[in-house]
CSV table of C-alpha atoms and ligand atoms in Angstrom, one decimal:
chain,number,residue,atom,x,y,z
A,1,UNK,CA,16.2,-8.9,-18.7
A,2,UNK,CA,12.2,-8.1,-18.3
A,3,UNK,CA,11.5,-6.2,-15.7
A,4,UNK,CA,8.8,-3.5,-14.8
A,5,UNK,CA,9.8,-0.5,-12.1
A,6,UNK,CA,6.1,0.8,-12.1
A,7,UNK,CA,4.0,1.2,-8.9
A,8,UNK,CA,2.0,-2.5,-9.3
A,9,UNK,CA,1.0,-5.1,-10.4
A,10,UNK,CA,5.0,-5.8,-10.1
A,11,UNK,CA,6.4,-8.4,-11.3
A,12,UNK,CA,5.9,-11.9,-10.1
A,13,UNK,CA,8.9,-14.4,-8.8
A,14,UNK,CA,8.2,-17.6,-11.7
A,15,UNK,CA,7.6,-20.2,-8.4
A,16,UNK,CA,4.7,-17.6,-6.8
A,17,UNK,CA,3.1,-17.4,-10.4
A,18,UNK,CA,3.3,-20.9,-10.9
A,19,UNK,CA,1.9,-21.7,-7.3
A,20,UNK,CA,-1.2,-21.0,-8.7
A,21,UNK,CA,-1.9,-23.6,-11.0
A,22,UNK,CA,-2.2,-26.2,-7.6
A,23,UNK,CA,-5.8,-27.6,-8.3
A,24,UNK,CA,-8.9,-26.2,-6.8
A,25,UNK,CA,-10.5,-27.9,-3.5
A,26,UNK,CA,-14.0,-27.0,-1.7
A,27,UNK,CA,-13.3,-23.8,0.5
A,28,UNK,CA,-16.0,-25.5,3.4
A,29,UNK,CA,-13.1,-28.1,3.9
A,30,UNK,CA,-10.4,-28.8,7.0
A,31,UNK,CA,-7.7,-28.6,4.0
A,32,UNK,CA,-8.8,-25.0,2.8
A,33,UNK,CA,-8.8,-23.6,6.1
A,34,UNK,CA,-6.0,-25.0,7.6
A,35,UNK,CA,-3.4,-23.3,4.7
A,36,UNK,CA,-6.0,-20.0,5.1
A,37,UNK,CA,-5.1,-19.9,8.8
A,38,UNK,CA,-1.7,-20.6,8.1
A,39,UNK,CA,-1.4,-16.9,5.5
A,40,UNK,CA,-3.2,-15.2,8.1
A,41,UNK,CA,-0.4,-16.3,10.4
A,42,UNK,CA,2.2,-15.4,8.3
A,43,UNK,CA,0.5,-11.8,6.9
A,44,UNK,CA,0.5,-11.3,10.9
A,45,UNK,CA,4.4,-11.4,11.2
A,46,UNK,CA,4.3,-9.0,7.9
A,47,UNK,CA,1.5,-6.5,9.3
A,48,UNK,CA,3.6,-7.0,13.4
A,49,UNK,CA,0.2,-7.4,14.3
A,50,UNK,CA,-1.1,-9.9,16.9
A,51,UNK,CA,-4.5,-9.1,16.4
A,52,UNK,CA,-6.3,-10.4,12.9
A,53,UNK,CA,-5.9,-9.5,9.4
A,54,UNK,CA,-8.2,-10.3,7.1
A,55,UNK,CA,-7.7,-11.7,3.4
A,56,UNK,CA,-10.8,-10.9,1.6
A,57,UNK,CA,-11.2,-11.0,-2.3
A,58,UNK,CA,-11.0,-7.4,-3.8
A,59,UNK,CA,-8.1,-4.9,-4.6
A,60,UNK,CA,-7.2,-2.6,-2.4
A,61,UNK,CA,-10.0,-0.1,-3.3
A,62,UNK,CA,-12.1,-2.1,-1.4
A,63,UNK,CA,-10.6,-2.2,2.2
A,64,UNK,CA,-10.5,1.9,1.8
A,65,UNK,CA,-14.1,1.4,1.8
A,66,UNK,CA,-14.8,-1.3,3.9
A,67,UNK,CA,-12.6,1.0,6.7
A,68,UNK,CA,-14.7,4.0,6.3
A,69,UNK,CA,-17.7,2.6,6.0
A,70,UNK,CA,-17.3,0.6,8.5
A,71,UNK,CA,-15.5,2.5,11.3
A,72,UNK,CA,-17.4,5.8,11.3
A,73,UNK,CA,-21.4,6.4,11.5
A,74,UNK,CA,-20.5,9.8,9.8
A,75,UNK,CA,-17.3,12.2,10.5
A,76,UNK,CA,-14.2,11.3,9.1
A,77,UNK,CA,-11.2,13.4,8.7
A,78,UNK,CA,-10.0,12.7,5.2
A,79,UNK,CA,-5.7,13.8,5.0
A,80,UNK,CA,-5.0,14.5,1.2
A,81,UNK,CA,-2.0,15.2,-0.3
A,82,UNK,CA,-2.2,12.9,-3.2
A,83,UNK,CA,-4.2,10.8,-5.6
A,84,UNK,CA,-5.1,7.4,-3.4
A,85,UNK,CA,-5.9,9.8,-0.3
A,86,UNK,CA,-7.8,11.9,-2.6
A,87,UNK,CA,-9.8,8.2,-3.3
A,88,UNK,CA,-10.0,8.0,0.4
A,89,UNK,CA,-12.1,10.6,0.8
A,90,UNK,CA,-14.0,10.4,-2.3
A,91,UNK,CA,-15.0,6.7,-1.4
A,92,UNK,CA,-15.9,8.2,2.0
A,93,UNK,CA,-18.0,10.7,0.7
A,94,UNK,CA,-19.8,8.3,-1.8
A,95,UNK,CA,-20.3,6.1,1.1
A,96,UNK,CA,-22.2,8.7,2.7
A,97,UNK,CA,-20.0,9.8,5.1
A,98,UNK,CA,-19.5,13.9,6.3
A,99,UNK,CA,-15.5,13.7,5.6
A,100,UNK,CA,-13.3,16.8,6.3
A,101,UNK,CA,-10.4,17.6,4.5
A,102,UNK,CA,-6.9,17.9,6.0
A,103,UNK,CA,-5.1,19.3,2.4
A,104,UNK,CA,-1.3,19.5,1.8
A,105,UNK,CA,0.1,20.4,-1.5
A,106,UNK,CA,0.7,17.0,-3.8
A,107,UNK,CA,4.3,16.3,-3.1
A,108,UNK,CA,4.3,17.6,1.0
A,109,UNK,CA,3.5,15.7,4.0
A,110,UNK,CA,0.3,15.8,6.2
A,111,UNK,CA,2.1,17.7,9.0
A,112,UNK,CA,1.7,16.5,12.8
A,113,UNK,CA,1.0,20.0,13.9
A,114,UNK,CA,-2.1,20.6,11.3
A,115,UNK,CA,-3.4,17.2,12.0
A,116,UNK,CA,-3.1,18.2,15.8
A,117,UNK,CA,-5.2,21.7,15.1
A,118,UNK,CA,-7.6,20.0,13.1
A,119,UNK,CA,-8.1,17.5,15.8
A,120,UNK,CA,-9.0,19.9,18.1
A,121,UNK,CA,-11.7,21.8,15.8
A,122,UNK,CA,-14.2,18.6,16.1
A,123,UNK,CA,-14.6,15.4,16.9
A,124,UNK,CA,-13.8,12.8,14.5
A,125,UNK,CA,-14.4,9.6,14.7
A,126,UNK,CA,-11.6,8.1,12.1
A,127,UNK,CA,-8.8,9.3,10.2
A,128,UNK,CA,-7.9,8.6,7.1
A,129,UNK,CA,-4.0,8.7,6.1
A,130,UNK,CA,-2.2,7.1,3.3
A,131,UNK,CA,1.3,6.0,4.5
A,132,UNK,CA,3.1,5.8,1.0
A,133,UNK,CA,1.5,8.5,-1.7
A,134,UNK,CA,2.4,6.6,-4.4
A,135,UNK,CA,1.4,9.8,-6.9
A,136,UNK,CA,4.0,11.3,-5.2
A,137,UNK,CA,6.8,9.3,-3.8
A,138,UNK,CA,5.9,11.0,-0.2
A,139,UNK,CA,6.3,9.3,2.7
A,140,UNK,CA,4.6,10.3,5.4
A,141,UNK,CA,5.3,10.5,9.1
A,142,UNK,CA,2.8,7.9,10.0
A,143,UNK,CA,4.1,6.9,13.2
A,144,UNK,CA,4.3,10.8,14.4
A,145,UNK,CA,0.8,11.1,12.8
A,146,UNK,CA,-0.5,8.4,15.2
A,147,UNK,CA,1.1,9.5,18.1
A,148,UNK,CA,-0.6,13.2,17.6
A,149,UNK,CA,-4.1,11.3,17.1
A,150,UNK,CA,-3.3,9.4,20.2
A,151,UNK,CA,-2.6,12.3,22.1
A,152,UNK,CA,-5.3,15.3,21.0
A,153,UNK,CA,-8.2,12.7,19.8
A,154,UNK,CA,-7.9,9.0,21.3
A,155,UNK,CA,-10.8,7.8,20.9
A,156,UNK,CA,-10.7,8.5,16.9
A,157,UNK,CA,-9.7,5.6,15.3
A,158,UNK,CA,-6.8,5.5,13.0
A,159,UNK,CA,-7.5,4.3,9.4
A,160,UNK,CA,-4.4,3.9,7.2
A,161,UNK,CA,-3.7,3.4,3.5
A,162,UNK,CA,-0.3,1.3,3.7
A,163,UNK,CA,-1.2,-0.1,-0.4
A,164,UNK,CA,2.1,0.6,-2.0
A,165,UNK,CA,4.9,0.3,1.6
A,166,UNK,CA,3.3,-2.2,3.5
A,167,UNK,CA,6.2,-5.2,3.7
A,168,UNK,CA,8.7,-3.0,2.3
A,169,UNK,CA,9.1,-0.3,4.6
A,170,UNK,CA,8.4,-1.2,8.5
A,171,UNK,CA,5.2,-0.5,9.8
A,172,UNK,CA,4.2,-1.4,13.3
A,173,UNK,CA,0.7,-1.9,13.2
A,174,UNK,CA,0.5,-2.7,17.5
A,175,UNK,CA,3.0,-0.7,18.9
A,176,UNK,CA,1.7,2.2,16.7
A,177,UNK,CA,-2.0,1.8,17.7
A,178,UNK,CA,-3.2,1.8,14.1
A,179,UNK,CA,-6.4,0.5,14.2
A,180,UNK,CA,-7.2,-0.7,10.9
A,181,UNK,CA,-4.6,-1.2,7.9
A,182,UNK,CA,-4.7,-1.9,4.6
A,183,UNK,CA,-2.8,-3.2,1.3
A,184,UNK,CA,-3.5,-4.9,-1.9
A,185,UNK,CA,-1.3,-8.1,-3.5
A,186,UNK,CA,0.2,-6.6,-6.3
A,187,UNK,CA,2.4,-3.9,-4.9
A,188,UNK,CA,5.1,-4.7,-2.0
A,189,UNK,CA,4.0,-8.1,-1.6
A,190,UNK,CA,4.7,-8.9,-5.1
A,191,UNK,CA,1.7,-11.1,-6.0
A,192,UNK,CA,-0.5,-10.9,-8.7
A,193,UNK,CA,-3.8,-8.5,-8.5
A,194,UNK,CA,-7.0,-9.6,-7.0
A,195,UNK,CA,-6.5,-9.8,-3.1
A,196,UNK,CA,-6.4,-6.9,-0.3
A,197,UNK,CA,-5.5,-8.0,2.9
A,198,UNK,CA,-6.2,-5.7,6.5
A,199,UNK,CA,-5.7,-5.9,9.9
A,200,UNK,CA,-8.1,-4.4,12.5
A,201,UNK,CA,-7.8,-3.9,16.2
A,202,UNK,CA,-10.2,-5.3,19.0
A,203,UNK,CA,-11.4,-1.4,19.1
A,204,UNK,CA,-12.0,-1.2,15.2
A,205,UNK,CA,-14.1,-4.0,15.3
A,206,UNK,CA,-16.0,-2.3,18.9
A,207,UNK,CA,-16.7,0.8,16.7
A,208,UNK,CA,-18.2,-0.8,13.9
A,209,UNK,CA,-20.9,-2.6,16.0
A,210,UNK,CA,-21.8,0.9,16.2
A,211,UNK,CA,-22.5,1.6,12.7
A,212,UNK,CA,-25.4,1.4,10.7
A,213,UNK,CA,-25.3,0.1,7.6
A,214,UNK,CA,-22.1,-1.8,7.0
A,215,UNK,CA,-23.5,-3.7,4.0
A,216,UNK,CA,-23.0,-7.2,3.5
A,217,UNK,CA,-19.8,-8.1,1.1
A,218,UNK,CA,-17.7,-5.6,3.2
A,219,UNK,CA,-19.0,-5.8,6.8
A,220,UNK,CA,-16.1,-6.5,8.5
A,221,UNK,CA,-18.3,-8.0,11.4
A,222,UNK,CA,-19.4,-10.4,8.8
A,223,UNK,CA,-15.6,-11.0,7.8
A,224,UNK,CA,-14.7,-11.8,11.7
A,225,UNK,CA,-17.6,-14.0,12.0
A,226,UNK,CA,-15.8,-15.9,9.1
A,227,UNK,CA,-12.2,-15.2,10.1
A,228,UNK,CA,-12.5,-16.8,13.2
A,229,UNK,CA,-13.5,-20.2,11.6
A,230,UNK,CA,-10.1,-19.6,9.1
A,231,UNK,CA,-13.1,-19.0,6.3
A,232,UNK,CA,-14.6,-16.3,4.0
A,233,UNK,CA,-18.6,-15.5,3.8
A,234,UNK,CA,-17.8,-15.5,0.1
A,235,UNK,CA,-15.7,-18.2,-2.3
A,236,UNK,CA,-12.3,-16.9,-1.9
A,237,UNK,CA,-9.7,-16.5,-4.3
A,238,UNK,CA,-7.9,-19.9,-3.8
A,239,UNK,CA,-5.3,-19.6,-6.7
A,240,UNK,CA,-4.2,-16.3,-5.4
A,241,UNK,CA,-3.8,-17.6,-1.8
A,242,UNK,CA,-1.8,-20.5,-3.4
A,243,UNK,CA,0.4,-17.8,-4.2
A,244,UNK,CA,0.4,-16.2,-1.1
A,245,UNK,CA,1.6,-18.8,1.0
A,246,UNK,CA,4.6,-19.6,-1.1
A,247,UNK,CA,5.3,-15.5,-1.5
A,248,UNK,CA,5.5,-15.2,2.6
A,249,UNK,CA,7.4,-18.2,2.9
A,250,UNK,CA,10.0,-16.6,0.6
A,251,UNK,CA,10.1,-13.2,2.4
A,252,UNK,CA,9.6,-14.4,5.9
A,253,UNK,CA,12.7,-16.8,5.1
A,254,UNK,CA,14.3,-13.7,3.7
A,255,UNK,CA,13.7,-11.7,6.8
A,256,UNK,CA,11.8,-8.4,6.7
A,257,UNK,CA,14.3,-6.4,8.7
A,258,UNK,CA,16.9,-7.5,5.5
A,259,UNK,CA,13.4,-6.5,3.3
A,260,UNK,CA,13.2,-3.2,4.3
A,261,UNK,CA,16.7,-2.6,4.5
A,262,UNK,CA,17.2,-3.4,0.8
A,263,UNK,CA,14.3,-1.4,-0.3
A,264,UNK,CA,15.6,2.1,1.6
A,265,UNK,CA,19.1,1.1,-0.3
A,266,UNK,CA,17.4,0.8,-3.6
A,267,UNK,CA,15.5,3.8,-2.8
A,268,UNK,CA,19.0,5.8,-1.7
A,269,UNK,CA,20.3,4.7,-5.3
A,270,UNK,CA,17.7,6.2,-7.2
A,271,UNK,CA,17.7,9.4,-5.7
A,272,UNK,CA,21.0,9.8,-5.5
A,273,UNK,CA,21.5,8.8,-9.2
A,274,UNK,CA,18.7,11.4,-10.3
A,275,UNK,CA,20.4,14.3,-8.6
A,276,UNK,CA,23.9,13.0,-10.1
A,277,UNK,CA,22.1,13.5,-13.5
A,278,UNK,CA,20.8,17.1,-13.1
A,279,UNK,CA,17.7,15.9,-11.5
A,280,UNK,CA,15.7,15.3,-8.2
A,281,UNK,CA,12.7,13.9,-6.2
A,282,UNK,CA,9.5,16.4,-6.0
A,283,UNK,CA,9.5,15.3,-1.6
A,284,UNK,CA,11.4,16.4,0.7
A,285,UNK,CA,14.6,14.7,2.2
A,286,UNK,CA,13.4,12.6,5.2
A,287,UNK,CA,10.0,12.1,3.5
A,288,UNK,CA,11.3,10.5,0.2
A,289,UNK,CA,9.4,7.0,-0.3
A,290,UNK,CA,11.4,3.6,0.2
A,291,UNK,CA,9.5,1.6,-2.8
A,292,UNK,CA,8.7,4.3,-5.5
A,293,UNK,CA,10.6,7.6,-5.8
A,294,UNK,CA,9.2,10.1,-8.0
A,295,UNK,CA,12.1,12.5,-10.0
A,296,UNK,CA,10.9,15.7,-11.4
A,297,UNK,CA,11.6,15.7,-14.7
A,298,UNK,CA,14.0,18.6,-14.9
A,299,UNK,CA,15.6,17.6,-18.1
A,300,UNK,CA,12.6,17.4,-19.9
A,301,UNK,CA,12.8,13.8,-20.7
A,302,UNK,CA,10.1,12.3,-23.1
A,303,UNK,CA,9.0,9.8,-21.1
A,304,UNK,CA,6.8,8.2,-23.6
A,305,UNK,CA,10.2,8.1,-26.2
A,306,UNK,CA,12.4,6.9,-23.1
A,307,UNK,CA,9.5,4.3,-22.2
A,308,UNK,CA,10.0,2.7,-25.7
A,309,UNK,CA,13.3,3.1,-25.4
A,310,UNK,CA,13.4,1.2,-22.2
A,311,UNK,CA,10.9,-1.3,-23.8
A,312,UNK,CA,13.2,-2.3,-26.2
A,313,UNK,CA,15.3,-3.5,-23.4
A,314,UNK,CA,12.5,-4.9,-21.3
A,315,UNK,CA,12.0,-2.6,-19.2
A,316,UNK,CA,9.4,-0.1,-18.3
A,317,UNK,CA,9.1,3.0,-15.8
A,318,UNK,CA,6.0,4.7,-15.0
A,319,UNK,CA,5.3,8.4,-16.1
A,320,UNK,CA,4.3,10.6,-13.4
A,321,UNK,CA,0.1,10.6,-11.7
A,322,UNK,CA,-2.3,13.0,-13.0
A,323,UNK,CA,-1.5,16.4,-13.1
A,324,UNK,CA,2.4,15.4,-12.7
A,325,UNK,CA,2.2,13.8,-16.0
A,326,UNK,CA,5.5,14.4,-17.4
A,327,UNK,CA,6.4,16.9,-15.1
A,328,UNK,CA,7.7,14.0,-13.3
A,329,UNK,CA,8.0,10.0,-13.5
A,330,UNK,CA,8.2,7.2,-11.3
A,331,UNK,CA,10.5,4.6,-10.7
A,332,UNK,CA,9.3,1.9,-9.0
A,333,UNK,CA,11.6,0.0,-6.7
A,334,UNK,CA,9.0,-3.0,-4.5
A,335,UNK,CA,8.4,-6.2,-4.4
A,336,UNK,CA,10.9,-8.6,-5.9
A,337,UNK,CA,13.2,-5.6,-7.5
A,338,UNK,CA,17.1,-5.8,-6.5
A,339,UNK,CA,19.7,-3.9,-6.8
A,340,UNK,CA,21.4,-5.0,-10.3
A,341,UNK,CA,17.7,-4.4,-11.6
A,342,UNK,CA,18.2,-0.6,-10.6
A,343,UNK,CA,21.9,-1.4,-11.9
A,344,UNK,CA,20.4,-1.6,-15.5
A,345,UNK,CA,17.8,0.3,-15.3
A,346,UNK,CA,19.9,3.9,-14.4
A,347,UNK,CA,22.4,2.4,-16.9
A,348,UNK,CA,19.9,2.4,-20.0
A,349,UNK,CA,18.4,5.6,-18.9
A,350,UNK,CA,22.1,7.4,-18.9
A,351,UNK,CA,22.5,5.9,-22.3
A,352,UNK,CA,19.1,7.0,-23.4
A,353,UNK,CA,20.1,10.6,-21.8
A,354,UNK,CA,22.8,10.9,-24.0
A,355,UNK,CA,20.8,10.3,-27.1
A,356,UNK,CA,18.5,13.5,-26.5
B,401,PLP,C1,-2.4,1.2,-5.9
B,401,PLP,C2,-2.9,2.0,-4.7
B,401,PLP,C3,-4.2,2.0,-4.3
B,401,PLP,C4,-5.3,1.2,-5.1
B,401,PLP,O1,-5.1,-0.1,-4.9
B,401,PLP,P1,-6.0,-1.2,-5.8
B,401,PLP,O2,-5.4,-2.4,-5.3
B,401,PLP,O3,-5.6,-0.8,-7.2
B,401,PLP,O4,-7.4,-1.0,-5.5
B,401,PLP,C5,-4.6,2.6,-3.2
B,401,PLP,N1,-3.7,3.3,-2.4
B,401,PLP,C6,-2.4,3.4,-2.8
B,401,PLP,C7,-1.5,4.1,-1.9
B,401,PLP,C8,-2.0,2.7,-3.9
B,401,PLP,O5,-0.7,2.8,-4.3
């Protein structure tokens, strides 16, 4: 077996990869834009949006800052309590915007309650939340989040970082009232790097009429203007959206509720093997992520030693972010994983276990 359990790029399913070798054709031409409108058709079953999402070239990087840029003139409340929210704000901040922190320790949740209080401080006009901390494995409580933003703020617009859950783990974009969402290719949606994809509600697009200098490549007035007419301002990245179509095809026939379902088992497995084996995830139960849990290392694995280890096999996990370097790891469960991957994985990790 090959197989990679890190937090993206994931692996690819052969027929997506291959997808891509379809020849180029002009982008200003009926063909183009009739498979373009039929992705965004599809990514709109995936995002349970009937609004718009929009399939721009970049990684996911780039939708964090065409959202804050975007979305607010200049006070944004930035909720950190990881590495990609602590991007968030940075990329809000470098875009010139007055962000406020909302801080919980790396490996808690942005509580409803603190969001609420902060709310009430000062007017914001976005908030920033990441749905899956993938430094972490945290989940948070996005849909209680909202609900608290709806209630204490509603006219601050809900910005959300859904990179590394979005398509694994449901995520109701509508009935939530998140106004502008965001992921990249390479994670749940199992395609190779390069795309980001977003969707953006009727009011998101209101606000940013608003806003002063939007730029050009990420305006996302610019990108409606374009969307509308199934097109991008800029060449877009045809190969990739090859890819795409055949990749949605695959998991719309597979059926997302049956998608989701299988990630939270593979998620249950891993966490429940760790604690089995003297270990155990750094969140909390309830808040444990679906697509990559994160197991404090309590038994003072070598993860580089157990990553060549693994290697050997073809396998690879992914040592834990930043400062949790070593003090945890990740395991990596998205995208096209199944269960007798896991199955093998756990398997060669006992074995390795033994060897220490
Ligand atoms: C990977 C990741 C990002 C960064 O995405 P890129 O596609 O590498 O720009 C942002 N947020 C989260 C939660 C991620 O997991």
């Amino acid at each position: 077996m090959s197989h990679m359990f890190i937090p993206g790029p994931v692996d690819v399913d052969p027929e997506v990869l291959d997808a891509q070798t379809k020849p180029m054709i002009p982008h200003r031409s009926a063909e183009f834009e009739q498979i373009f409108r039929g992705t965004e058709a599809k990514l709109k079953k995936v995002f349970l949006t009937e609004t718009r999402v929009f399939q721009p070239p970049s990684s996911g990087s780039g939708m964090q800052e065409t959202g804050v840029r975007n979305l607010a003139q200049k006070d944004i409340l930035s909720c950190v309590n990881g590495a990609f929210s602590e991007r968030w704000y940075q990329v809000a901040v470098t875009n010139g915007k007055q962000a406020d922190r909302l801080e919980a320790t790396w490996g808690d949740i942005i509580e409803p309650d603190k969001l609420a209080d902060a709310l009430k401080k000062k007017s914001y006009e976005a908030v920033t939340i990441v749905h899956n901390e993938t430094s972490t494995g945290v989940e948070n409580p996005l849909k209680e989040l909202a609900a608290v933003v709806h209630e204490v703020s509603p006219d601050t617009l809900i910005l959300v970082d859904a990179v590394s859950s979005l398509g694994g783990v449901k995520i109701e974009t509508d009935a939530w009232g998140l106004d502008f969402i965001l992921t990249s290719s390479q994670k749940c949606l199992a395609l190779p790097p390069g795309m980001s994809f977003a969707a953006a509600s009727d009011r998101a697009l209101a606000k940013a009429e608003t806003v002063d200098n939007r730029g050009w490549y990420f305006d996302l007035l610019r990108m409606e203007k374009h969307r509308v007419k199934n097109s991008t301002a800029m060449t877009p990245t045809m190969s990739l959206i090859w890819a795409l179509d055949v990749q949605l095809d695959h998991m719309l026939a597979e059926g997302l509720d049956d998608r989701y379902a299988h990630h939270a088992a593979m998620a249950e497995r891993v966490q429940a093997w760790a604690k089995e084996n003297g270990m155990e995830p750094l969140a909390a139960e309830g808040y444990r992520s679906k697509t990559v849990s994160t197991i404090k290392n309590l038994r003072g694995v070598d993860i580089a030693a157990l990553n060549k280890y693994l290697l050997d096999r073809g396998m690879r996990i992914a040592n834990g972010y930043g400062d949790l370097k070593n003090k945890t790891f990740r395991i990596a469960h998205m995208g096209e994983t199944q269960m007798h991957h896991i199955d093998e994985l756990l398997e060669a990790f006992e074995t390795f276990l033994k060897t220490m």
